[in-house]
Amino acid sequence: MADLEKIVSWAKRRGFVMPGSEIYGGISGIYDFGPYGVALKNNIKKLWWKKFVEDRDDIIGIESAIIMNRKVWQASGHEKGFVDELVECKKCHQRFKADDLPKEKCLSGGEHELTEAKQFNPMFKTHVGVISDETSLTYLRPETAQGMFTNFKQVMEVSRKKLPFGIAQIGKSFRNEINTKDFIFRVRELEIAEIEYFVKPGEDEKVFDEWLKKWEEFVVSLGIKKENLKHYEHPKEGLSHYSKRTVDIQYNYPFGYKELTGLANRTDFDLKVHQEASGKDLTYFDEETKEKILPYVIEPTLGIERLMLAVICDAFEELKSRTETTEAVTENEIVLHFNPNIAPVKIAVLPLVKKLSDKAREIYKDLKTCWGDIEFDESGSIGRRYRRQDEIGTPFCITIDFEEDGKITVRDRDTMKQERIDIKELKNYLFGKLGNF
Ligand code: GAP
């Protein structure tokens, strides 16, 4: 199993994930994504959007605002009911979620001595306009779902959809988490990708099972090992106020099995409460029964940062040096076996020596017209450059040498096998391996 500390240090060293505002000492639970981190994140989001929005006729994408009218959060139940139980250790004054107590002993020695649980609402407050009082108060959204419920009718009408259909979005959400340990597993500023899939009441249970399968298939298509996943069925008494059934897909993180993504049957709860509170008709006219109904909602949801962490954990490997160069034999090597469809850099073009840079640059420019995420690297020994690419998970390195046979060498990250390929055939060869995504 991957070691979290090693991942954290690799992520910073290689420009994937850095603590936010670091030059000022950071800010807990908030991270910045560096050049490779944002590329990995964007590739995951692009694949998600392609699979669930572009490739389907029954799902429409939207982007709703982060800041919504406070009445949305009152009606949805978030203002009163989106609460965590907060406890504090009387000795070391650390605060914890009552349902996620630490295994570690108290910093002042012995067991923690905990206070009674207090309710804490993790929504970040903000004010809209120049006057900061109760009338201007609202929140940064803790989920993207509500923007899809409030836009339900409008989106259905403009897209002329019939049930079943879904609305999808990916967007920033904010939760002032009590405890933010475990790197990007629990953050205060997160990105959620979720779908509200509207169905006729009565079809909800079957559709729930179909989505659970699709959701897991997507996660596995990113390179996450199926054997590291398991389902957790929430007991009836522990369900959220809106849910009839919730199943989490948990991943075997270095700190144990924890929720990676979730699936909830939200029934008609949200449309009903928004219809009541806004006074607007949010019903759907069922042509078959000639009745107005409130659709049920199946909601597959996932946090992009949690997904990224799981992808990294399954891709990360530290090995005793596998490269037989003098610099490398004494050091351990890190290889990220990212699935090529999400690797931040797909191809690296490496001239063997600087003298060959012009020839290599031509190849680089030509490949760049097909794939955007390519690197050119001419500095340092070839062994070092291979290792650098292995560490960021580049599936293919292309080396240009002095041979005058019209061929170049393509090296595979995982097998380290090197193949001589005719330059004229190179694009076809790479299309075969990478596709053009
Ligand atoms: N609309 C439903 C909803 O928001 P949730 O289970 O509270 O459900 C959705 O959150 C997903 O967001 C979770 O499955 C998880 O992947 C992710 N998530 C939740 N809180 C998170 C946090 N503090 N940091 C990172 N990811 C988080």
mmCIF file of C-alpha atoms and ligand atoms in Angstrom, residues 29 78 82 97 142-146 148-149 173-177 179-180 183-196 215 234 240 242 246-249 253 259-264 266 299-307, ligand 1:
data_model
loop_
_atom_site.group_PDB
_atom_site.id
_atom_site.type_symbol
_atom_site.label_atom_id
_atom_site.label_comp_id
_atom_site.label_asym_id
_atom_site.label_seq_id
_atom_site.Cartn_x
_atom_site.Cartn_y
_atom_site.Cartn_z
ATOM 1 C CA GLY A 29 -7.407 22.163 4.538
ATOM 2 C CA HIS A 78 -28.781 22.906 5.029
ATOM 3 C CA PHE A 82 -26.240 20.335 7.647
ATOM 4 C CA LYS A 97 -15.831 15.308 14.522
ATOM 5 C CA PRO A 142 -21.373 23.155 0.244
ATOM 6 C CA GLU A 143 -22.586 21.107 -2.757
ATOM 7 C CA THR A 144 -23.491 21.815 -6.378
ATOM 8 C CA ALA A 145 -26.756 19.852 -6.211
ATOM 9 C CA GLN A 146 -29.052 22.709 -5.179
ATOM 10 C CA MET A 148 -29.521 21.782 -10.350
ATOM 11 C CA PHE A 149 -32.764 21.545 -8.384
ATOM 12 C CA SER A 173 -17.891 23.753 -3.131
ATOM 13 C CA PHE A 174 -16.863 24.802 0.357
ATOM 14 C CA ARG A 175 -17.036 23.113 3.739
ATOM 15 C CA ASN A 176 -15.464 24.474 6.861
ATOM 16 C CA GLU A 177 -14.464 20.991 8.018
ATOM 17 C CA ASN A 179 -10.733 18.346 10.954
ATOM 18 C CA THR A 180 -8.708 18.344 7.769
ATOM 19 C CA PHE A 183 -3.984 15.440 2.766
ATOM 20 C CA ILE A 184 -6.550 16.165 0.019
ATOM 21 C CA PHE A 185 -9.014 13.578 1.335
ATOM 22 C CA ARG A 186 -10.822 16.135 3.473
ATOM 23 C CA VAL A 187 -10.424 19.689 2.245
ATOM 24 C CA ARG A 188 -12.277 22.915 2.878
ATOM 25 C CA GLU A 189 -12.394 23.996 -0.748
ATOM 26 C CA LEU A 190 -13.344 21.079 -2.956
ATOM 27 C CA GLU A 191 -14.656 20.279 -6.382
ATOM 28 C CA ILE A 192 -17.708 18.109 -6.696
ATOM 29 C CA ALA A 193 -18.844 16.345 -9.876
ATOM 30 C CA GLU A 194 -22.440 15.242 -9.538
ATOM 31 C CA ILE A 195 -25.562 14.361 -11.440
ATOM 32 C CA GLU A 196 -29.178 14.768 -10.454
ATOM 33 C CA TRP A 215 -20.311 5.077 -11.190
ATOM 34 C CA HIS A 234 -25.788 3.409 5.004
ATOM 35 C CA SER A 240 -29.306 12.087 5.530
ATOM 36 C CA TYR A 242 -33.277 13.746 2.160
ATOM 37 C CA THR A 246 -27.344 5.861 0.248
ATOM 38 C CA VAL A 247 -24.419 3.699 -0.817
ATOM 39 C CA ASP A 248 -20.834 4.926 -0.656
ATOM 40 C CA ILE A 249 -18.103 3.466 -2.798
ATOM 41 C CA TYR A 253 -6.732 4.788 1.264
ATOM 42 C CA GLU A 259 -15.827 7.226 1.247
ATOM 43 C CA LEU A 260 -14.560 7.980 -2.223
ATOM 44 C CA THR A 261 -17.915 8.667 -3.841
ATOM 45 C CA GLY A 262 -21.573 8.286 -2.981
ATOM 46 C CA LEU A 263 -24.931 7.527 -4.493
ATOM 47 C CA ALA A 264 -28.195 8.689 -2.920
ATOM 48 C CA ARG A 266 -33.065 11.750 -2.787
ATOM 49 C CA GLU A 299 -27.776 11.402 -7.250
ATOM 50 C CA PRO A 300 -24.343 9.998 -8.055
ATOM 51 C CA THR A 301 -21.753 12.347 -6.561
ATOM 52 C CA LEU A 302 -17.998 12.437 -6.220
ATOM 53 C CA GLY A 303 -15.270 14.703 -4.931
ATOM 54 C CA ILE A 304 -12.544 15.300 -7.503
ATOM 55 C CA GLU A 305 -9.793 15.653 -4.863
ATOM 56 C CA ARG A 306 -10.711 12.312 -3.245
ATOM 57 C CA LEU A 307 -10.741 10.712 -6.643
HETATM 58 N N1 GAP B 1 -24.820 16.490 -3.155
HETATM 59 C C1 GAP B 1 -24.480 15.439 -2.295
HETATM 60 C C2 GAP B 1 -23.257 15.655 -1.553
HETATM 61 O O1 GAP B 1 -22.698 16.719 -1.562
HETATM 62 P P1 GAP B 1 -21.564 14.428 0.040
HETATM 63 O O2 GAP B 1 -21.378 12.989 0.303
HETATM 64 O O3 GAP B 1 -21.706 15.346 1.210
HETATM 65 O O4 GAP B 1 -22.822 14.543 -0.920
HETATM 66 C C3 GAP B 1 -20.163 14.524 -2.180
HETATM 67 O O5 GAP B 1 -20.354 14.950 -0.852
HETATM 68 C C4 GAP B 1 -18.764 13.983 -2.399
HETATM 69 O O6 GAP B 1 -17.822 15.009 -2.136
HETATM 70 C C5 GAP B 1 -18.362 12.840 -1.478
HETATM 71 O O7 GAP B 1 -18.720 11.595 -2.045
HETATM 72 C C6 GAP B 1 -16.866 12.984 -1.403
HETATM 73 O O8 GAP B 1 -16.250 12.362 -2.521
HETATM 74 C C7 GAP B 1 -16.645 14.471 -1.572
HETATM 75 N N2 GAP B 1 -16.382 15.210 -0.325
HETATM 76 C C8 GAP B 1 -17.257 15.541 0.646
HETATM 77 N N3 GAP B 1 -16.665 16.294 1.576
HETATM 78 C C9 GAP B 1 -15.380 16.448 1.186
HETATM 79 C C10 GAP B 1 -14.242 17.143 1.710
HETATM 80 N N4 GAP B 1 -14.313 17.870 2.808
HETATM 81 N N5 GAP B 1 -13.080 17.085 1.015
HETATM 82 C C11 GAP B 1 -12.982 16.390 -0.122
HETATM 83 N N6 GAP B 1 -14.014 15.726 -0.673
HETATM 84 C C12 GAP B 1 -15.190 15.765 -0.037
#
